Every structure is written in C-alpha cells, then in structure tokens.
Amino acid sequence: MTGSFFKVVVESAVMGFAIAAPVGPIGVLCIRRTLANGIPHGIASGFGAATADAVYSSLVAFGLTAVTALILKAGTLLSLVGGTFLLYLGITTLRSTI
C-alpha cells in the first residue's frame, strides 16, 4: 500500500510540474545562461524576466483602469450611439428582402 501511494504521489508531482512550468523561450534562455555562466547569471535572467512580466502586467492593469474610467465618463453618449446603431440595424433588417 505504501509503495503504490508513494508512486502515485511522485507521478502526480512530476505531472504537476510538467503542466505548471512549461518551458518557453524565456525559460530556455534562463536555463541556457545558468548552464553556460553559472547559477547567479541564471537567477539574474529569471529576475529580469519576472520584472519585465510585472511591468507589462502593470501597464495592462493601469491601461484597463484608464479605459474603464473613460467609458464610465462617456456612458450616456456611448449608450445613445449604441442604441441608435441597434435601431438602424433593426430597421434595415426589417426592410430587407430575403
């Protein structure tokens, strides 16, 4: 019983790591620098990649916040334009011949 349980745990851990840590181009770069230049260079590459991801994520989050604020300010105008467009589509659909 214990042997099979341990085997299942090890296999599950291997599967989890295989799914959770896909090796993309940045991962390969970090691995390559670690093997070629040593662990400090690999760690520095990893921190650089993580920093770039954090900066991109922050830009997206702040950009989304700005767009949301703009949409909320222009909500009435957007509603009128969207409603008018939907009326236009409805009228042209009703008048079209199939």
PDB file of N, CA and C in Angstrom:
ATOM      1  N   MET A   1       0.828  -1.199   0.000  1.00  0.00           N
ATOM      2  CA  MET A   1       0.000   0.000   0.000  1.00  0.00           C
ATOM      3  C   MET A   1       0.867   1.256   0.000  1.00  0.00           C
ATOM      4  N   THR A   2       1.889   1.294   0.847  1.00  0.00           N
ATOM      5  CA  THR A   2       2.732   2.482   0.952  1.00  0.00           C
ATOM      6  C   THR A   2       3.516   2.708  -0.325  1.00  0.00           C
ATOM      7  N   GLY A   3       4.005   1.639  -0.940  1.00  0.00           N
ATOM      8  CA  GLY A   3       4.773   1.769  -2.180  1.00  0.00           C
ATOM      9  C   GLY A   3       3.937   2.340  -3.299  1.00  0.00           C
ATOM     10  N   SER A   4       2.714   1.887  -3.440  1.00  0.00           N
ATOM     11  CA  SER A   4       1.869   2.391  -4.515  1.00  0.00           C
ATOM     12  C   SER A   4       1.447   3.843  -4.239  1.00  0.00           C
ATOM     13  N   PHE A   5       1.221   4.184  -2.973  1.00  0.00           N
ATOM     14  CA  PHE A   5       0.869   5.557  -2.626  1.00  0.00           C
ATOM     15  C   PHE A   5       2.017   6.502  -2.962  1.00  0.00           C
ATOM     16  N   PHE A   6       3.246   6.103  -2.611  1.00  0.00           N
ATOM     17  CA  PHE A   6       4.422   6.923  -2.902  1.00  0.00           C
ATOM     18  C   PHE A   6       4.584   7.083  -4.405  1.00  0.00           C
ATOM     19  N   LYS A   7       4.348   6.013  -5.151  1.00  0.00           N
ATOM     20  CA  LYS A   7       4.463   6.063  -6.600  1.00  0.00           C
ATOM     21  C   LYS A   7       3.446   7.049  -7.185  1.00  0.00           C
ATOM     22  N   VAL A   8       2.233   7.017  -6.680  1.00  0.00           N
ATOM     23  CA  VAL A   8       1.196   7.938  -7.157  1.00  0.00           C
ATOM     24  C   VAL A   8       1.572   9.377  -6.830  1.00  0.00           C
ATOM     25  N   VAL A   9       2.094   9.629  -5.644  1.00  0.00           N
ATOM     26  CA  VAL A   9       2.482  10.978  -5.250  1.00  0.00           C
ATOM     27  C   VAL A   9       3.608  11.495  -6.148  1.00  0.00           C
ATOM     28  N   VAL A  10       4.609  10.656  -6.412  1.00  0.00           N
ATOM     29  CA  VAL A  10       5.730  11.073  -7.260  1.00  0.00           C
ATOM     30  C   VAL A  10       5.245  11.338  -8.689  1.00  0.00           C
ATOM     31  N   GLU A  11       4.431  10.434  -9.218  1.00  0.00           N
ATOM     32  CA  GLU A  11       3.917  10.633 -10.578  1.00  0.00           C
ATOM     33  C   GLU A  11       3.055  11.890 -10.665  1.00  0.00           C
ATOM     34  N   SER A  12       2.271  12.140  -9.645  1.00  0.00           N
ATOM     35  CA  SER A  12       1.429  13.344  -9.626  1.00  0.00           C
ATOM     36  C   SER A  12       2.280  14.605  -9.563  1.00  0.00           C
ATOM     37  N   ALA A  13       3.334  14.563  -8.775  1.00  0.00           N
ATOM     38  CA  ALA A  13       4.223  15.720  -8.680  1.00  0.00           C
ATOM     39  C   ALA A  13       4.908  15.989 -10.013  1.00  0.00           C
ATOM     40  N   VAL A  14       5.364  14.938 -10.676  1.00  0.00           N
ATOM     41  CA  VAL A  14       6.006  15.105 -11.980  1.00  0.00           C
ATOM     42  C   VAL A  14       5.017  15.685 -12.986  1.00  0.00           C
ATOM     43  N   MET A  15       3.792  15.169 -13.001  1.00  0.00           N
ATOM     44  CA  MET A  15       2.773  15.684 -13.912  1.00  0.00           C
ATOM     45  C   MET A  15       2.445  17.143 -13.589  1.00  0.00           C
ATOM     46  N   GLY A  16       2.354  17.466 -12.313  1.00  0.00           N
ATOM     47  CA  GLY A  16       2.062  18.841 -11.911  1.00  0.00           C
ATOM     48  C   GLY A  16       3.132  19.808 -12.356  1.00  0.00           C
ATOM     49  N   PHE A  17       4.402  19.433 -12.174  1.00  0.00           N
ATOM     50  CA  PHE A  17       5.489  20.297 -12.613  1.00  0.00           C
ATOM     51  C   PHE A  17       5.516  20.424 -14.124  1.00  0.00           C
ATOM     52  N   ALA A  18       5.217  19.340 -14.824  1.00  0.00           N
ATOM     53  CA  ALA A  18       5.208  19.392 -16.284  1.00  0.00           C
ATOM     54  C   ALA A  18       4.129  20.330 -16.795  1.00  0.00           C
ATOM     55  N   ILE A  19       2.996  20.381 -16.109  1.00  0.00           N
ATOM     56  CA  ILE A  19       1.900  21.249 -16.541  1.00  0.00           C
ATOM     57  C   ILE A  19       2.117  22.684 -16.056  1.00  0.00           C
ATOM     58  N   ALA A  20       2.573  22.844 -14.826  1.00  0.00           N
ATOM     59  CA  ALA A  20       2.669  24.172 -14.217  1.00  0.00           C
ATOM     60  C   ALA A  20       3.881  24.962 -14.679  1.00  0.00           C
ATOM     61  N   ALA A  21       4.912  24.311 -15.136  1.00  0.00           N
ATOM     62  CA  ALA A  21       6.135  25.017 -15.506  1.00  0.00           C
ATOM     63  C   ALA A  21       6.518  24.727 -16.949  1.00  0.00           C
ATOM     64  N   PRO A  22       5.714  25.186 -17.914  1.00  0.00           N
ATOM     65  CA  PRO A  22       6.092  24.958 -19.305  1.00  0.00           C
ATOM     66  C   PRO A  22       7.334  25.773 -19.643  1.00  0.00           C
ATOM     67  N   VAL A  23       8.191  25.181 -20.414  1.00  0.00           N
ATOM     68  CA  VAL A  23       9.444  25.845 -20.760  1.00  0.00           C
ATOM     69  C   VAL A  23       9.244  26.572 -22.082  1.00  0.00           C
ATOM     70  N   GLY A  24       9.177  27.882 -21.993  1.00  0.00           N
ATOM     71  CA  GLY A  24       9.065  28.706 -23.186  1.00  0.00           C
ATOM     72  C   GLY A  24      10.437  29.264 -23.538  1.00  0.00           C
ATOM     73  N   PRO A  25      10.474  30.227 -24.439  1.00  0.00           N
ATOM     74  CA  PRO A  25      11.768  30.775 -24.863  1.00  0.00           C
ATOM     75  C   PRO A  25      12.520  31.470 -23.733  1.00  0.00           C
ATOM     76  N   ILE A  26      11.813  32.125 -22.835  1.00  0.00           N
ATOM     77  CA  ILE A  26      12.495  32.802 -21.721  1.00  0.00           C
ATOM     78  C   ILE A  26      13.032  31.768 -20.739  1.00  0.00           C
ATOM     79  N   GLY A  27      12.252  30.705 -20.499  1.00  0.00           N
ATOM     80  CA  GLY A  27      12.731  29.628 -19.629  1.00  0.00           C
ATOM     81  C   GLY A  27      13.973  28.969 -20.192  1.00  0.00           C
ATOM     82  N   VAL A  28      13.979  28.745 -21.491  1.00  0.00           N
ATOM     83  CA  VAL A  28      15.160  28.151 -22.146  1.00  0.00           C
ATOM     84  C   VAL A  28      16.354  29.089 -22.039  1.00  0.00           C
ATOM     85  N   LEU A  29      16.113  30.384 -22.193  1.00  0.00           N
ATOM     86  CA  LEU A  29      17.195  31.367 -22.045  1.00  0.00           C
ATOM     87  C   LEU A  29      17.788  31.318 -20.639  1.00  0.00           C
ATOM     88  N   CYS A  30      16.920  31.259 -19.625  1.00  0.00           N
ATOM     89  CA  CYS A  30      17.401  31.190 -18.238  1.00  0.00           C
ATOM     90  C   CYS A  30      18.197  29.908 -17.998  1.00  0.00           C
ATOM     91  N   ILE A  31      17.683  28.794 -18.500  1.00  0.00           N
ATOM     92  CA  ILE A  31      18.391  27.519 -18.337  1.00  0.00           C
ATOM     93  C   ILE A  31      19.740  27.572 -19.039  1.00  0.00           C
ATOM     94  N   ARG A  32      19.746  28.107 -20.250  1.00  0.00           N
ATOM     95  CA  ARG A  32      20.993  28.180 -21.025  1.00  0.00           C
ATOM     96  C   ARG A  32      22.038  29.053 -20.318  1.00  0.00           C
ATOM     97  N   ARG A  33      21.600  30.208 -19.814  1.00  0.00           N
ATOM     98  CA  ARG A  33      22.550  31.080 -19.110  1.00  0.00           C
ATOM     99  C   ARG A  33      23.037  30.459 -17.814  1.00  0.00           C
ATOM    100  N   THR A  34      22.158  29.706 -17.146  1.00  0.00           N
ATOM    101  CA  THR A  34      22.575  29.029 -15.919  1.00  0.00           C
ATOM    102  C   THR A  34      23.633  27.983 -16.227  1.00  0.00           C
ATOM    103  N   LEU A  35      23.409  27.200 -17.261  1.00  0.00           N
ATOM    104  CA  LEU A  35      24.374  26.150 -17.611  1.00  0.00           C
ATOM    105  C   LEU A  35      25.673  26.726 -18.154  1.00  0.00           C
ATOM    106  N   ALA A  36      25.584  27.818 -18.920  1.00  0.00           N
ATOM    107  CA  ALA A  36      26.781  28.390 -19.531  1.00  0.00           C
ATOM    108  C   ALA A  36      27.590  29.247 -18.566  1.00  0.00           C
ATOM    109  N   ASN A  37      26.906  30.028 -17.715  1.00  0.00           N
ATOM    110  CA  ASN A  37      27.615  31.021 -16.912  1.00  0.00           C
ATOM    111  C   ASN A  37      27.501  30.827 -15.410  1.00  0.00           C
ATOM    112  N   GLY A  38      26.657  29.911 -14.977  1.00  0.00           N
ATOM    113  CA  GLY A  38      26.515  29.664 -13.554  1.00  0.00           C
ATOM    114  C   GLY A  38      25.166  30.126 -13.012  1.00  0.00           C
ATOM    115  N   ILE A  39      24.916  29.711 -11.790  1.00  0.00           N
ATOM    116  CA  ILE A  39      23.626  29.969 -11.146  1.00  0.00           C
ATOM    117  C   ILE A  39      23.326  31.459 -10.975  1.00  0.00           C
ATOM    118  N   PRO A  40      24.300  32.300 -10.576  1.00  0.00           N
ATOM    119  CA  PRO A  40      23.964  33.732 -10.423  1.00  0.00           C
ATOM    120  C   PRO A  40      23.445  34.371 -11.721  1.00  0.00           C
ATOM    121  N   HIS A  41      24.014  33.998 -12.860  1.00  0.00           N
ATOM    122  CA  HIS A  41      23.553  34.545 -14.132  1.00  0.00           C
ATOM    123  C   HIS A  41      22.147  34.045 -14.463  1.00  0.00           C
ATOM    124  N   GLY A  42      21.875  32.786 -14.152  1.00  0.00           N
ATOM    125  CA  GLY A  42      20.542  32.246 -14.390  1.00  0.00           C
ATOM    126  C   GLY A  42      19.494  32.906 -13.514  1.00  0.00           C
ATOM    127  N   ILE A  43      19.842  33.134 -12.256  1.00  0.00           N
ATOM    128  CA  ILE A  43      18.915  33.808 -11.337  1.00  0.00           C
ATOM    129  C   ILE A  43      18.675  35.248 -11.792  1.00  0.00           C
ATOM    130  N   ALA A  44      19.730  35.924 -12.229  1.00  0.00           N
ATOM    131  CA  ALA A  44      19.574  37.300 -12.714  1.00  0.00           C
ATOM    132  C   ALA A  44      18.680  37.329 -13.950  1.00  0.00           C
ATOM    133  N   SER A  45      18.834  36.365 -14.834  1.00  0.00           N
ATOM    134  CA  SER A  45      17.977  36.291 -16.020  1.00  0.00           C
ATOM    135  C   SER A  45      16.525  36.047 -15.620  1.00  0.00           C
ATOM    136  N   GLY A  46      16.324  35.170 -14.653  1.00  0.00           N
ATOM    137  CA  GLY A  46      14.967  34.891 -14.181  1.00  0.00           C
ATOM    138  C   GLY A  46      14.324  36.108 -13.548  1.00  0.00           C
ATOM    139  N   PHE A  47      15.089  36.833 -12.729  1.00  0.00           N
ATOM    140  CA  PHE A  47      14.551  38.052 -12.120  1.00  0.00           C
ATOM    141  C   PHE A  47      14.263  39.118 -13.184  1.00  0.00           C
ATOM    142  N   GLY A  48      15.107  39.196 -14.204  1.00  0.00           N
ATOM    143  CA  GLY A  48      14.860  40.139 -15.299  1.00  0.00           C
ATOM    144  C   GLY A  48      13.572  39.808 -16.034  1.00  0.00           C
ATOM    145  N   ALA A  49      13.362  38.530 -16.319  1.00  0.00           N
ATOM    146  CA  ALA A  49      12.133  38.111 -16.996  1.00  0.00           C
ATOM    147  C   ALA A  49      10.914  38.385 -16.120  1.00  0.00           C
ATOM    148  N   ALA A  50      11.023  38.108 -14.823  1.00  0.00           N
ATOM    149  CA  ALA A  50       9.908  38.359 -13.910  1.00  0.00           C
ATOM    150  C   ALA A  50       9.613  39.855 -13.803  1.00  0.00           C
ATOM    151  N   THR A  51      10.640  40.675 -13.809  1.00  0.00           N
ATOM    152  CA  THR A  51      10.459  42.122 -13.755  1.00  0.00           C
ATOM    153  C   THR A  51       9.761  42.628 -15.021  1.00  0.00           C
ATOM    154  N   ALA A  52      10.176  42.121 -16.169  1.00  0.00           N
ATOM    155  CA  ALA A  52       9.530  42.515 -17.424  1.00  0.00           C
ATOM    156  C   ALA A  52       8.060  42.109 -17.421  1.00  0.00           C
ATOM    157  N   ASP A  53       7.760  40.909 -16.945  1.00  0.00           N
ATOM    158  CA  ASP A  53       6.363  40.466 -16.853  1.00  0.00           C
ATOM    159  C   ASP A  53       5.565  41.369 -15.918  1.00  0.00           C
ATOM    160  N   ALA A  54       6.175  41.754 -14.805  1.00  0.00           N
ATOM    161  CA  ALA A  54       5.483  42.631 -13.850  1.00  0.00           C
ATOM    162  C   ALA A  54       5.212  44.003 -14.461  1.00  0.00           C
ATOM    163  N   VAL A  55       6.167  44.533 -15.201  1.00  0.00           N
ATOM    164  CA  VAL A  55       5.979  45.848 -15.837  1.00  0.00           C
ATOM    165  C   VAL A  55       4.863  45.770 -16.878  1.00  0.00           C
ATOM    166  N   TYR A  56       4.892  44.731 -17.722  1.00  0.00           N
ATOM    167  CA  TYR A  56       3.845  44.589 -18.737  1.00  0.00           C
ATOM    168  C   TYR A  56       2.472  44.416 -18.090  1.00  0.00           C
ATOM    169  N   SER A  57       2.409  43.629 -17.046  1.00  0.00           N
ATOM    170  CA  SER A  57       1.134  43.417 -16.350  1.00  0.00           C
ATOM    171  C   SER A  57       0.625  44.720 -15.734  1.00  0.00           C
ATOM    172  N   SER A  58       1.520  45.503 -15.166  1.00  0.00           N
ATOM    173  CA  SER A  58       1.130  46.792 -14.580  1.00  0.00           C
ATOM    174  C   SER A  58       0.611  47.745 -15.645  1.00  0.00           C
ATOM    175  N   LEU A  59       1.280  47.780 -16.784  1.00  0.00           N
ATOM    176  CA  LEU A  59       0.817  48.642 -17.869  1.00  0.00           C
ATOM    177  C   LEU A  59      -0.577  48.242 -18.337  1.00  0.00           C
ATOM    178  N   VAL A  60      -0.814  46.957 -18.453  1.00  0.00           N
ATOM    179  CA  VAL A  60      -2.136  46.480 -18.868  1.00  0.00           C
ATOM    180  C   VAL A  60      -3.182  46.843 -17.817  1.00  0.00           C
ATOM    181  N   ALA A  61      -2.864  46.619 -16.550  1.00  0.00           N
ATOM    182  CA  ALA A  61      -3.825  46.908 -15.485  1.00  0.00           C
ATOM    183  C   ALA A  61      -4.149  48.394 -15.423  1.00  0.00           C
ATOM    184  N   PHE A  62      -3.136  49.243 -15.497  1.00  0.00           N
ATOM    185  CA  PHE A  62      -3.383  50.680 -15.436  1.00  0.00           C
ATOM    186  C   PHE A  62      -4.074  51.175 -16.698  1.00  0.00           C
ATOM    187  N   GLY A  63      -3.739  50.597 -17.834  1.00  0.00           N
ATOM    188  CA  GLY A  63      -4.420  50.960 -19.082  1.00  0.00           C
ATOM    189  C   GLY A  63      -5.880  50.573 -19.042  1.00  0.00           C
ATOM    190  N   LEU A  64      -6.169  49.402 -18.505  1.00  0.00           N
ATOM    191  CA  LEU A  64      -7.556  48.958 -18.388  1.00  0.00           C
ATOM    192  C   LEU A  64      -8.333  49.858 -17.444  1.00  0.00           C
ATOM    193  N   THR A  65      -7.691  50.288 -16.386  1.00  0.00           N
ATOM    194  CA  THR A  65      -8.333  51.210 -15.448  1.00  0.00           C
ATOM    195  C   THR A  65      -8.643  52.534 -16.130  1.00  0.00           C
ATOM    196  N   ALA A  66      -7.721  53.034 -16.928  1.00  0.00           N
ATOM    197  CA  ALA A  66      -7.938  54.297 -17.636  1.00  0.00           C
ATOM    198  C   ALA A  66      -9.067  54.167 -18.651  1.00  0.00           C
ATOM    199  N   VAL A  67      -9.091  53.060 -19.386  1.00  0.00           N
ATOM    200  CA  VAL A  67     -10.153  52.848 -20.371  1.00  0.00           C
ATOM    201  C   VAL A  67     -11.506  52.727 -19.672  1.00  0.00           C
ATOM    202  N   THR A  68     -11.547  52.014 -18.561  1.00  0.00           N
ATOM    203  CA  THR A  68     -12.791  51.870 -17.812  1.00  0.00           C
ATOM    204  C   THR A  68     -13.288  53.228 -17.326  1.00  0.00           C
ATOM    205  N   ALA A  69     -12.403  54.057 -16.817  1.00  0.00           N
ATOM    206  CA  ALA A  69     -12.799  55.394 -16.356  1.00  0.00           C
ATOM    207  C   ALA A  69     -13.326  56.223 -17.520  1.00  0.00           C
ATOM    208  N   LEU A  70     -12.703  56.113 -18.690  1.00  0.00           N
ATOM    209  CA  LEU A  70     -13.159  56.843 -19.865  1.00  0.00           C
ATOM    210  C   LEU A  70     -14.548  56.375 -20.295  1.00  0.00           C
ATOM    211  N   ILE A  71     -14.771  55.076 -20.276  1.00  0.00           N
ATOM    212  CA  ILE A  71     -16.081  54.527 -20.654  1.00  0.00           C
ATOM    213  C   ILE A  71     -17.152  54.972 -19.666  1.00  0.00           C
ATOM    214  N   LEU A  72     -16.823  54.990 -18.381  1.00  0.00           N
ATOM    215  CA  LEU A  72     -17.794  55.421 -17.384  1.00  0.00           C
ATOM    216  C   LEU A  72     -18.151  56.899 -17.550  1.00  0.00           C
ATOM    217  N   LYS A  73     -17.184  57.731 -17.917  1.00  0.00           N
ATOM    218  CA  LYS A  73     -17.453  59.148 -18.124  1.00  0.00           C
ATOM    219  C   LYS A  73     -18.339  59.371 -19.353  1.00  0.00           C
ATOM    220  N   ALA A  74     -18.102  58.582 -20.397  1.00  0.00           N
ATOM    221  CA  ALA A  74     -18.845  58.759 -21.646  1.00  0.00           C
ATOM    222  C   ALA A  74     -19.984  57.751 -21.758  1.00  0.00           C
ATOM    223  N   GLY A  75     -20.489  57.256 -20.640  1.00  0.00           N
ATOM    224  CA  GLY A  75     -21.506  56.207 -20.642  1.00  0.00           C
ATOM    225  C   GLY A  75     -22.783  56.599 -21.342  1.00  0.00           C
ATOM    226  N   THR A  76     -23.276  57.805 -21.101  1.00  0.00           N
ATOM    227  CA  THR A  76     -24.532  58.255 -21.706  1.00  0.00           C
ATOM    228  C   THR A  76     -24.376  58.393 -23.217  1.00  0.00           C
ATOM    229  N   LEU A  77     -23.286  58.995 -23.645  1.00  0.00           N
ATOM    230  CA  LEU A  77     -23.042  59.160 -25.077  1.00  0.00           C
ATOM    231  C   LEU A  77     -22.904  57.798 -25.760  1.00  0.00           C
ATOM    232  N   LEU A  78     -22.153  56.894 -25.151  1.00  0.00           N
ATOM    233  CA  LEU A  78     -21.998  55.555 -25.729  1.00  0.00           C
ATOM    234  C   LEU A  78     -23.335  54.823 -25.792  1.00  0.00           C
ATOM    235  N   SER A  79     -24.172  54.994 -24.794  1.00  0.00           N
ATOM    236  CA  SER A  79     -25.492  54.355 -24.797  1.00  0.00           C
ATOM    237  C   SER A  79     -26.347  54.899 -25.935  1.00  0.00           C
ATOM    238  N   LEU A  80     -26.323  56.214 -26.134  1.00  0.00           N
ATOM    239  CA  LEU A  80     -27.098  56.807 -27.222  1.00  0.00           C
ATOM    240  C   LEU A  80     -26.595  56.351 -28.593  1.00  0.00           C
ATOM    241  N   VAL A  81     -25.292  56.355 -28.774  1.00  0.00           N
ATOM    242  CA  VAL A  81     -24.721  55.920 -30.055  1.00  0.00           C
ATOM    243  C   VAL A  81     -25.014  54.442 -30.288  1.00  0.00           C
ATOM    244  N   GLY A  82     -24.813  53.607 -29.273  1.00  0.00           N
ATOM    245  CA  GLY A  82     -25.087  52.181 -29.413  1.00  0.00           C
ATOM    246  C   GLY A  82     -26.555  51.892 -29.668  1.00  0.00           C
ATOM    247  N   GLY A  83     -27.450  52.590 -28.965  1.00  0.00           N
ATOM    248  CA  GLY A  83     -28.882  52.403 -29.170  1.00  0.00           C
ATOM    249  C   GLY A  83     -29.316  52.827 -30.561  1.00  0.00           C
ATOM    250  N   THR A  84     -28.770  53.951 -31.029  1.00  0.00           N
ATOM    251  CA  THR A  84     -29.078  54.414 -32.373  1.00  0.00           C
ATOM    252  C   THR A  84     -28.615  53.410 -33.422  1.00  0.00           C
ATOM    253  N   PHE A  85     -27.440  52.869 -33.227  1.00  0.00           N
ATOM    254  CA  PHE A  85     -26.913  51.875 -34.166  1.00  0.00           C
ATOM    255  C   PHE A  85     -27.773  50.612 -34.161  1.00  0.00           C
ATOM    256  N   LEU A  86     -28.211  50.182 -32.981  1.00  0.00           N
ATOM    257  CA  LEU A  86     -29.080  48.999 -32.904  1.00  0.00           C
ATOM    258  C   LEU A  86     -30.419  49.255 -33.589  1.00  0.00           C
ATOM    259  N   LEU A  87     -30.986  50.449 -33.427  1.00  0.00           N
ATOM    260  CA  LEU A  87     -32.218  50.802 -34.139  1.00  0.00           C
ATOM    261  C   LEU A  87     -32.009  50.767 -35.654  1.00  0.00           C
ATOM    262  N   TYR A  88     -30.893  51.319 -36.097  1.00  0.00           N
ATOM    263  CA  TYR A  88     -30.561  51.296 -37.526  1.00  0.00           C
ATOM    264  C   TYR A  88     -30.486  49.854 -38.038  1.00  0.00           C
ATOM    265  N   LEU A  89     -29.786  48.982 -37.290  1.00  0.00           N
ATOM    266  CA  LEU A  89     -29.679  47.579 -37.703  1.00  0.00           C
ATOM    267  C   LEU A  89     -31.047  46.909 -37.743  1.00  0.00           C
ATOM    268  N   GLY A  90     -31.864  47.191 -36.741  1.00  0.00           N
ATOM    269  CA  GLY A  90     -33.199  46.596 -36.706  1.00  0.00           C
ATOM    270  C   GLY A  90     -34.060  47.043 -37.871  1.00  0.00           C
ATOM    271  N   ILE A  91     -34.044  48.328 -38.171  1.00  0.00           N
ATOM    272  CA  ILE A  91     -34.857  48.862 -39.273  1.00  0.00           C
ATOM    273  C   ILE A  91     -34.378  48.314 -40.608  1.00  0.00           C
ATOM    274  N   THR A  92     -33.070  48.291 -40.831  1.00  0.00           N
ATOM    275  CA  THR A  92     -32.563  47.762 -42.101  1.00  0.00           C
ATOM    276  C   THR A  92     -32.830  46.270 -42.227  1.00  0.00           C
ATOM    277  N   THR A  93     -32.826  45.549 -41.119  1.00  0.00           N
ATOM    278  CA  THR A  93     -33.147  44.121 -41.166  1.00  0.00           C
ATOM    279  C   THR A  93     -34.605  43.903 -41.517  1.00  0.00           C
ATOM    280  N   LEU A  94     -35.501  44.702 -40.923  1.00  0.00           N
ATOM    281  CA  LEU A  94     -36.926  44.575 -41.212  1.00  0.00           C
ATOM    282  C   LEU A  94     -37.252  44.969 -42.656  1.00  0.00           C
ATOM    283  N   ARG A  95     -36.537  45.918 -43.213  1.00  0.00           N
ATOM    284  CA  ARG A  95     -36.814  46.394 -44.574  1.00  0.00           C
ATOM    285  C   ARG A  95     -36.151  45.548 -45.643  1.00  0.00           C
ATOM    286  N   SER A  96     -35.208  44.708 -45.259  1.00  0.00           N
ATOM    287  CA  SER A  96     -34.505  43.899 -46.272  1.00  0.00           C
ATOM    288  C   SER A  96     -35.397  42.762 -46.756  1.00  0.00           C
ATOM    289  N   THR A  97     -35.156  42.367 -48.001  1.00  0.00           N
ATOM    290  CA  THR A  97     -35.877  41.225 -48.562  1.00  0.00           C
ATOM    291  C   THR A  97     -34.915  40.044 -48.618  1.00  0.00           C
ATOM    292  N   ILE A  98     -35.438  38.930 -48.246  1.00  0.00           N
ATOM    293  CA  ILE A  98     -34.576  37.742 -48.202  1.00  0.00           C
ATOM    294  C   ILE A  98     -34.664  36.988 -49.500  1.00  0.00           C
TER     295      ILE A  98
END
